[in-house]
Amino acid sequence: MLVRLVVAEGVDRPVMLDLSYDRADPYAVSLTFHMRTDTTVHWVIGRDLLLDGLEKLAGVGDVQVWPCRDPGADRVHIALCPCPKQEAVVVTTPARALRAFLRRTLAVVPTGTEECHLDMDGAVRQLLSGPGESLR
């Protein structure tokens, strides 16, 4: 989807954004920004954060999401702060497109069933395996 990346007060530029969802990581949504033909920036944020941000300000820390205050605008803002000493980058996305994407994720993994899709045994094996050991 095409989004607007706010680079300075009143200055923005169009950027292509790919959203992806994997039921193996049911709590997360991946955002890939295509900055130029050969440059991408990848963020992973909570699906619940995006769902909450469609209706009200959601999130603390390095990611915040909120709907546009202008009643006629169907947009959602996502603020991403890569590190504490840098200013956040604000992405403005069409709310309708984000809502449609999130509805598709909910069809795959409904809210409240996320833990049923996690491979906890595999995660524990990976954490307990030493460097160079194969995962069985």
Tab-separated table of N, CA and C in Angstrom:
chain	number	residue	atom	x	y	z
A	1	MET	N	0.842	-1.177	0.000
A	1	MET	CA	0.000	0.000	0.000
A	1	MET	C	0.887	1.240	0.000
A	2	LEU	N	0.351	2.308	-0.518
A	2	LEU	CA	1.074	3.570	-0.542
A	2	LEU	C	0.752	4.333	0.733
A	3	VAL	N	1.789	4.754	1.461
A	3	VAL	CA	1.620	5.521	2.691
A	3	VAL	C	2.397	6.825	2.554
A	4	ARG	N	2.178	7.721	3.497
A	4	ARG	CA	2.909	8.995	3.532
A	4	ARG	C	3.868	8.957	4.701
A	5	LEU	N	5.112	9.245	4.459
A	5	LEU	CA	6.143	9.295	5.474
A	5	LEU	C	6.422	10.763	5.778
A	6	VAL	N	6.122	11.182	7.009
A	6	VAL	CA	6.331	12.569	7.403
A	6	VAL	C	7.793	12.736	7.774
A	7	VAL	N	8.495	13.550	6.996
A	7	VAL	CA	9.924	13.738	7.215
A	7	VAL	C	10.232	15.046	7.944
A	8	ALA	N	9.301	15.974	7.948
A	8	ALA	CA	9.448	17.237	8.678
A	8	ALA	C	8.054	17.836	8.816
A	9	GLU	N	7.922	18.809	9.663
A	9	GLU	CA	6.626	19.456	9.877
A	9	GLU	C	6.062	19.931	8.543
A	10	GLY	N	4.944	19.336	8.137
A	10	GLY	CA	4.295	19.744	6.903
A	10	GLY	C	4.901	19.168	5.639
A	11	VAL	N	5.958	18.366	5.759
A	11	VAL	CA	6.606	17.785	4.585
A	11	VAL	C	6.502	16.266	4.680
A	12	ASP	N	5.929	15.675	3.642
A	12	ASP	CA	5.869	14.221	3.629
A	12	ASP	C	6.205	13.715	2.236
A	13	ARG	N	6.412	12.405	2.146
A	13	ARG	CA	6.695	11.815	0.840
A	13	ARG	C	6.038	10.440	0.775
A	14	PRO	N	5.665	10.029	-0.423
A	14	PRO	CA	5.035	8.718	-0.570
A	14	PRO	C	6.070	7.599	-0.443
A	15	VAL	N	5.661	6.513	0.190
A	15	VAL	CA	6.519	5.339	0.365
A	15	VAL	C	5.633	4.108	0.239
A	16	MET	N	6.146	3.087	-0.408
A	16	MET	CA	5.401	1.826	-0.488
A	16	MET	C	5.628	1.030	0.796
A	17	LEU	N	4.544	0.456	1.325
A	17	LEU	CA	4.588	-0.328	2.550
A	17	LEU	C	3.956	-1.687	2.287
A	18	ASP	N	4.689	-2.738	2.631
A	18	ASP	CA	4.141	-4.093	2.588
A	18	ASP	C	3.841	-4.517	4.013
A	19	LEU	N	2.638	-5.011	4.246
A	19	LEU	CA	2.244	-5.583	5.531
A	19	LEU	C	2.198	-7.090	5.363
A	20	SER	N	2.712	-7.821	6.349
A	20	SER	CA	2.620	-9.276	6.288
A	20	SER	C	2.334	-9.844	7.664
A	21	TYR	N	1.728	-11.020	7.646
A	21	TYR	CA	1.316	-11.681	8.878
A	21	TYR	C	1.580	-13.168	8.717
A	22	ASP	N	2.110	-13.776	9.773
A	22	ASP	CA	2.425	-15.202	9.764
A	22	ASP	C	1.817	-15.826	11.010
A	23	ARG	N	0.965	-16.817	10.827
A	23	ARG	CA	0.315	-17.444	11.979
A	23	ARG	C	1.315	-18.091	12.927
A	24	ALA	N	2.542	-18.347	12.481
A	24	ALA	CA	3.571	-18.901	13.368
A	24	ALA	C	4.047	-17.855	14.383
A	25	ASP	N	3.841	-16.578	14.082
A	25	ASP	CA	4.149	-15.484	15.003
A	25	ASP	C	2.867	-14.658	15.142
A	26	PRO	N	1.850	-15.220	15.812
A	26	PRO	CA	0.493	-14.686	15.728
A	26	PRO	C	0.247	-13.338	16.384
A	27	TYR	N	1.167	-12.883	17.205
A	27	TYR	CA	0.968	-11.596	17.875
A	27	TYR	C	1.552	-10.426	17.073
A	28	ALA	N	2.281	-10.709	15.999
A	28	ALA	CA	3.064	-9.682	15.320
A	28	ALA	C	2.619	-9.440	13.879
A	29	VAL	N	2.820	-8.204	13.443
A	29	VAL	CA	2.645	-7.810	12.049
A	29	VAL	C	3.973	-7.230	11.582
A	30	SER	N	4.405	-7.640	10.395
A	30	SER	CA	5.648	-7.117	9.821
A	30	SER	C	5.329	-5.988	8.855
A	31	LEU	N	6.081	-4.906	8.988
A	31	LEU	CA	5.955	-3.760	8.101
A	31	LEU	C	7.276	-3.608	7.363
A	32	THR	N	7.231	-3.610	6.047
A	32	THR	CA	8.435	-3.403	5.242
A	32	THR	C	8.229	-2.163	4.394
A	33	PHE	N	9.049	-1.144	4.652
A	33	PHE	CA	8.993	0.115	3.915
A	33	PHE	C	10.011	0.059	2.784
A	34	HIS	N	9.569	0.364	1.571
A	34	HIS	CA	10.455	0.401	0.407
A	34	HIS	C	10.834	1.863	0.177
A	35	MET	N	11.979	2.230	0.725
A	35	MET	CA	12.400	3.633	0.705
A	35	MET	C	12.883	4.072	-0.675
A	36	ARG	N	13.648	3.246	-1.298
A	36	ARG	CA	14.136	3.466	-2.660
A	36	ARG	C	14.126	2.108	-3.336
A	37	THR	N	14.587	2.055	-4.541
A	37	THR	CA	14.531	0.781	-5.248
A	37	THR	C	15.351	-0.304	-4.550
A	38	ASP	N	16.415	0.066	-3.858
A	38	ASP	CA	17.286	-0.950	-3.251
A	38	ASP	C	17.339	-0.874	-1.724
A	39	THR	N	16.503	-0.051	-1.101
A	39	THR	CA	16.548	0.116	0.348
A	39	THR	C	15.190	-0.198	0.966
A	40	THR	N	15.205	-1.095	1.955
A	40	THR	CA	13.980	-1.388	2.694
A	40	THR	C	14.274	-1.240	4.183
A	41	VAL	N	13.230	-0.894	4.907
A	41	VAL	CA	13.306	-0.796	6.365
A	41	VAL	C	12.212	-1.706	6.907
A	42	HIS	N	12.590	-2.559	7.858
A	42	HIS	CA	11.674	-3.573	8.365
A	42	HIS	C	11.394	-3.329	9.845
A	43	TRP	N	10.110	-3.328	10.217
A	43	TRP	CA	9.684	-3.219	11.610
A	43	TRP	C	8.703	-4.343	11.893
A	44	VAL	N	8.709	-4.851	13.105
A	44	VAL	CA	7.722	-5.826	13.552
A	44	VAL	C	7.026	-5.215	14.761
A	45	ILE	N	5.705	-5.111	14.679
A	45	ILE	CA	4.946	-4.518	15.782
A	45	ILE	C	3.754	-5.406	16.121
A	46	GLY	N	3.183	-5.202	17.280
A	46	GLY	CA	2.073	-6.012	17.757
A	46	GLY	C	0.791	-5.774	16.979
A	47	ARG	N	0.131	-6.875	16.640
A	47	ARG	CA	-1.150	-6.776	15.937
A	47	ARG	C	-2.181	-6.050	16.799
A	48	ASP	N	-2.200	-6.346	18.101
A	48	ASP	CA	-3.142	-5.676	18.998
A	48	ASP	C	-2.920	-4.170	19.037
A	49	LEU	N	-1.672	-3.743	18.932
A	49	LEU	CA	-1.360	-2.316	18.914
A	49	LEU	C	-2.004	-1.646	17.701
A	50	LEU	N	-1.906	-2.285	16.546
A	50	LEU	CA	-2.534	-1.728	15.342
A	50	LEU	C	-4.051	-1.728	15.471
A	51	LEU	N	-4.617	-2.814	15.993
A	51	LEU	CA	-6.066	-2.881	16.172
A	51	LEU	C	-6.552	-1.776	17.106
A	52	ASP	N	-5.879	-1.597	18.238
A	52	ASP	CA	-6.265	-0.551	19.188
A	52	ASP	C	-6.093	0.840	18.584
A	53	GLY	N	-5.019	1.025	17.817
A	53	GLY	CA	-4.718	2.327	17.233
A	53	GLY	C	-5.696	2.780	16.167
A	54	LEU	N	-6.511	1.861	15.655
A	54	LEU	CA	-7.555	2.265	14.715
A	54	LEU	C	-8.604	3.130	15.396
A	55	GLU	N	-8.773	2.946	16.718
A	55	GLU	CA	-9.829	3.634	17.462
A	55	GLU	C	-9.348	4.728	18.408
A	56	LYS	N	-8.130	4.570	18.953
A	56	LYS	CA	-7.633	5.518	19.965
A	56	LYS	C	-6.108	5.461	20.004
A	57	LEU	N	-5.500	6.403	20.690
A	57	LEU	CA	-4.051	6.382	20.861
A	57	LEU	C	-3.654	5.104	21.572
A	58	ALA	N	-2.708	4.384	21.004
A	58	ALA	CA	-2.254	3.121	21.581
A	58	ALA	C	-0.741	3.057	21.511
A	59	GLY	N	-0.143	2.463	22.540
A	59	GLY	CA	1.298	2.240	22.550
A	59	GLY	C	2.045	3.253	23.382
A	60	VAL	N	3.158	2.811	23.888
A	60	VAL	CA	4.110	3.656	24.610
A	60	VAL	C	5.496	3.251	24.143
A	61	GLY	N	6.440	4.137	24.290
A	61	GLY	CA	7.801	3.780	23.898
A	61	GLY	C	8.062	4.027	22.434
A	62	ASP	N	8.631	3.023	21.763
A	62	ASP	CA	9.124	3.248	20.402
A	62	ASP	C	8.066	3.144	19.304
A	63	VAL	N	6.860	2.685	19.622
A	63	VAL	CA	5.796	2.612	18.616
A	63	VAL	C	4.485	3.114	19.221
A	64	GLN	N	3.851	4.042	18.514
A	64	GLN	CA	2.527	4.525	18.898
A	64	GLN	C	1.664	4.591	17.649
A	65	VAL	N	0.366	4.322	17.832
A	65	VAL	CA	-0.579	4.313	16.717
A	65	VAL	C	-1.826	5.073	17.170
A	66	TRP	N	-2.384	5.914	16.275
A	66	TRP	CA	-3.599	6.643	16.618
A	66	TRP	C	-4.345	7.038	15.344
A	67	PRO	N	-5.678	7.162	15.460
A	67	PRO	CA	-6.457	7.602	14.294
A	67	PRO	C	-6.297	9.102	14.083
A	68	CYS	N	-6.486	9.531	12.848
A	68	CYS	CA	-6.435	10.958	12.527
A	68	CYS	C	-7.578	11.660	13.245
A	69	ARG	N	-7.308	12.832	13.799
A	69	ARG	CA	-8.332	13.578	14.541
A	69	ARG	C	-9.329	14.276	13.638
A	70	ASP	N	-8.942	14.505	12.395
A	70	ASP	CA	-9.835	15.153	11.439
A	70	ASP	C	-10.982	14.196	11.116
A	71	PRO	N	-12.235	14.578	11.443
A	71	PRO	CA	-13.369	13.664	11.272
A	71	PRO	C	-13.557	13.177	9.830
A	72	GLY	N	-13.180	13.974	8.851
A	72	GLY	CA	-13.363	13.572	7.459
A	72	GLY	C	-12.239	12.716	6.908
A	73	ALA	N	-11.142	12.611	7.642
A	73	ALA	CA	-9.975	11.873	7.150
A	73	ALA	C	-10.018	10.438	7.656
A	74	ASP	N	-9.860	9.524	6.747
A	74	ASP	CA	-9.839	8.105	7.108
A	74	ASP	C	-8.384	7.639	7.095
A	75	ARG	N	-7.618	8.125	8.085
A	75	ARG	CA	-6.188	7.810	8.144
A	75	ARG	C	-5.803	7.385	9.558
A	76	VAL	N	-4.713	6.639	9.615
A	76	VAL	CA	-4.128	6.224	10.886
A	76	VAL	C	-2.661	6.631	10.846
A	77	HIS	N	-2.172	7.122	11.976
A	77	HIS	CA	-0.767	7.514	12.089
A	77	HIS	C	-0.024	6.464	12.904
A	78	ILE	N	1.177	6.130	12.456
A	78	ILE	CA	2.045	5.193	13.168
A	78	ILE	C	3.372	5.913	13.390
A	79	ALA	N	3.719	6.120	14.655
A	79	ALA	CA	4.994	6.772	14.991
A	79	ALA	C	5.995	5.687	15.370
A	80	LEU	N	7.142	5.700	14.700
A	80	LEU	CA	8.205	4.727	14.939
A	80	LEU	C	9.450	5.480	15.382
A	81	CYS	N	9.959	5.136	16.537
A	81	CYS	CA	11.154	5.803	17.053
A	81	CYS	C	12.273	4.764	17.160
A	82	PRO	N	13.252	4.813	16.251
A	82	PRO	CA	14.290	3.787	16.219
A	82	PRO	C	15.188	3.752	17.452
A	83	CYS	N	15.393	4.888	18.089
A	83	CYS	CA	16.176	4.898	19.325
A	83	CYS	C	15.801	6.145	20.122
A	84	PRO	N	16.036	6.116	21.432
A	84	PRO	CA	15.553	7.188	22.303
A	84	PRO	C	16.035	8.594	21.945
A	85	LYS	N	17.194	8.734	21.356
A	85	LYS	CA	17.733	10.067	21.088
A	85	LYS	C	17.344	10.602	19.712
A	86	GLN	N	16.571	9.825	18.951
A	86	GLN	CA	16.137	10.271	17.635
A	86	GLN	C	14.660	10.630	17.666
A	87	GLU	N	14.283	11.513	16.747
A	87	GLU	CA	12.874	11.856	16.613
A	87	GLU	C	12.131	10.723	15.941
A	88	ALA	N	10.886	10.553	16.295
A	88	ALA	CA	10.068	9.506	15.683
A	88	ALA	C	9.760	9.863	14.235
A	89	VAL	N	9.637	8.847	13.421
A	89	VAL	CA	9.168	8.983	12.052
A	89	VAL	C	7.683	8.654	12.088
A	90	VAL	N	6.869	9.482	11.464
A	90	VAL	CA	5.431	9.254	11.476
A	90	VAL	C	4.992	8.819	10.083
A	91	VAL	N	4.280	7.712	10.051
A	91	VAL	CA	3.747	7.164	8.812
A	91	VAL	C	2.231	7.346	8.850
A	92	THR	N	1.672	7.867	7.779
A	92	THR	CA	0.226	8.027	7.673
A	92	THR	C	-0.280	7.035	6.642
A	93	THR	N	-1.210	6.199	7.067
A	93	THR	CA	-1.721	5.137	6.203
A	93	THR	C	-3.241	5.225	6.088
A	94	PRO	N	-3.788	4.806	4.981
A	94	PRO	CA	-5.257	4.788	4.863
A	94	PRO	C	-5.848	3.792	5.879
A	95	ALA	N	-6.763	4.269	6.702
A	95	ALA	CA	-7.352	3.407	7.737
A	95	ALA	C	-8.122	2.251	7.112
A	96	ARG	N	-8.791	2.491	6.016
A	96	ARG	CA	-9.574	1.431	5.374
A	96	ARG	C	-8.682	0.267	4.951
A	97	ALA	N	-7.528	0.558	4.375
A	97	ALA	CA	-6.610	-0.498	3.937
A	97	ALA	C	-6.028	-1.250	5.135
A	98	LEU	N	-5.653	-0.521	6.178
A	98	LEU	CA	-5.116	-1.165	7.376
A	98	LEU	C	-6.185	-2.031	8.037
A	99	ARG	N	-7.390	-1.510	8.129
A	99	ARG	CA	-8.508	-2.264	8.731
A	99	ARG	C	-8.768	-3.558	7.945
A	100	ALA	N	-8.749	-3.482	6.614
A	100	ALA	CA	-8.982	-4.666	5.771
A	100	ALA	C	-7.876	-5.700	5.991
A	101	PHE	N	-6.631	-5.250	6.057
A	101	PHE	CA	-5.520	-6.174	6.312
A	101	PHE	C	-5.696	-6.857	7.668
A	102	LEU	N	-6.019	-6.083	8.697
A	102	LEU	CA	-6.170	-6.656	10.035
A	102	LEU	C	-7.355	-7.617	10.106
A	103	ARG	N	-8.417	-7.339	9.372
A	103	ARG	CA	-9.547	-8.285	9.322
A	103	ARG	C	-9.096	-9.626	8.744
A	104	ARG	N	-8.234	-9.589	7.724
A	104	ARG	CA	-7.728	-10.839	7.141
A	104	ARG	C	-6.870	-11.600	8.148
A	105	THR	N	-6.079	-10.882	8.961
A	105	THR	CA	-5.273	-11.586	9.972
A	105	THR	C	-6.168	-12.220	11.019
A	106	LEU	N	-7.263	-11.535	11.362
A	106	LEU	CA	-8.190	-12.071	12.361
A	106	LEU	C	-8.942	-13.291	11.828
A	107	ALA	N	-9.119	-13.370	10.521
A	107	ALA	CA	-9.745	-14.551	9.930
A	107	ALA	C	-8.819	-15.758	10.030
A	108	VAL	N	-7.507	-15.517	9.963
A	108	VAL	CA	-6.515	-16.588	10.065
A	108	VAL	C	-6.314	-17.000	11.523
A	109	VAL	N	-6.151	-16.004	12.402
A	109	VAL	CA	-5.947	-16.249	13.840
A	109	VAL	C	-6.818	-15.247	14.607
A	110	PRO	N	-7.991	-15.696	15.069
A	110	PRO	CA	-8.857	-14.792	15.828
A	110	PRO	C	-8.211	-14.344	17.136
A	111	THR	N	-8.578	-13.151	17.583
A	111	THR	CA	-8.094	-12.647	18.858
A	111	THR	C	-8.429	-13.646	19.957
A	112	GLY	N	-7.464	-13.903	20.824
A	112	GLY	CA	-7.663	-14.832	21.926
A	112	GLY	C	-7.215	-16.250	21.623
A	113	THR	N	-6.910	-16.542	20.344
A	113	THR	CA	-6.443	-17.892	19.996
A	113	THR	C	-4.967	-17.916	19.601
A	114	GLU	N	-4.289	-16.799	19.771
A	114	GLU	CA	-2.901	-16.700	19.327
A	114	GLU	C	-2.011	-17.784	19.928
A	115	GLU	N	-2.173	-18.054	21.216
A	115	GLU	CA	-1.278	-19.014	21.874
A	115	GLU	C	-1.415	-20.416	21.301
A	116	CYS	N	-2.537	-20.733	20.689
A	116	CYS	CA	-2.723	-22.051	20.072
A	116	CYS	C	-1.838	-22.236	18.840
A	117	HIS	N	-1.330	-21.144	18.301
A	117	HIS	CA	-0.516	-21.195	17.085
A	117	HIS	C	0.980	-21.110	17.364
A	118	LEU	N	1.352	-21.010	18.622
A	118	LEU	CA	2.764	-20.909	18.984
A	118	LEU	C	3.365	-22.297	19.162
A	119	ASP	N	4.592	-22.471	18.700
A	119	ASP	CA	5.337	-23.713	18.907
A	119	ASP	C	6.248	-23.515	20.116
A	120	MET	N	5.668	-23.651	21.297
A	120	MET	CA	6.430	-23.407	22.525
A	120	MET	C	7.539	-24.445	22.719
A	121	ASP	N	7.278	-25.709	22.381
A	121	ASP	CA	8.316	-26.736	22.517
A	121	ASP	C	9.515	-26.412	21.633
A	122	GLY	N	9.244	-26.000	20.418
A	122	GLY	CA	10.330	-25.629	19.507
A	122	GLY	C	11.103	-24.417	20.005
A	123	ALA	N	10.397	-23.451	20.567
A	123	ALA	CA	11.058	-22.252	21.095
A	123	ALA	C	11.950	-22.609	22.282
A	124	VAL	N	11.462	-23.476	23.164
A	124	VAL	CA	12.269	-23.898	24.322
A	124	VAL	C	13.489	-24.672	23.848
A	125	ARG	N	13.318	-25.588	22.897
A	125	ARG	CA	14.476	-26.340	22.360
A	125	ARG	C	15.515	-25.396	21.783
A	126	GLN	N	15.062	-24.390	21.065
A	126	GLN	CA	15.991	-23.435	20.457
A	126	GLN	C	16.731	-22.643	21.530
A	127	LEU	N	16.034	-22.225	22.572
A	127	LEU	CA	16.668	-21.470	23.651
A	127	LEU	C	17.692	-22.316	24.419
A	128	LEU	N	17.395	-23.607	24.583
A	128	LEU	CA	18.263	-24.469	25.376
A	128	LEU	C	19.402	-25.090	24.582
A	129	SER	N	19.341	-25.045	23.268
A	129	SER	CA	20.416	-25.628	22.464
A	129	SER	C	21.631	-24.714	22.508
A	130	GLY	N	22.767	-25.320	22.584
A	130	GLY	CA	24.012	-24.553	22.595
A	130	GLY	C	24.405	-24.124	21.194
A	131	PRO	N	25.373	-23.237	21.094
A	131	PRO	CA	25.843	-22.798	19.777
A	131	PRO	C	26.383	-23.990	18.995
A	132	GLY	N	25.995	-24.089	17.751
A	132	GLY	CA	26.486	-25.158	16.896
A	132	GLY	C	25.727	-26.455	17.021
A	133	GLU	N	24.836	-26.586	18.006
A	133	GLU	CA	24.056	-27.805	18.148
A	133	GLU	C	22.885	-27.760	17.171
A	134	SER	N	22.564	-28.923	16.627
A	134	SER	CA	21.417	-28.957	15.729
A	134	SER	C	20.136	-29.045	16.561
A	135	LEU	N	19.087	-28.487	16.016
A	135	LEU	CA	17.795	-28.543	16.674
A	135	LEU	C	17.075	-29.806	16.211
A	136	ARG	N	16.730	-30.658	17.149
A	136	ARG	CA	16.048	-31.896	16.783
A	136	ARG	C	14.576	-31.765	16.922
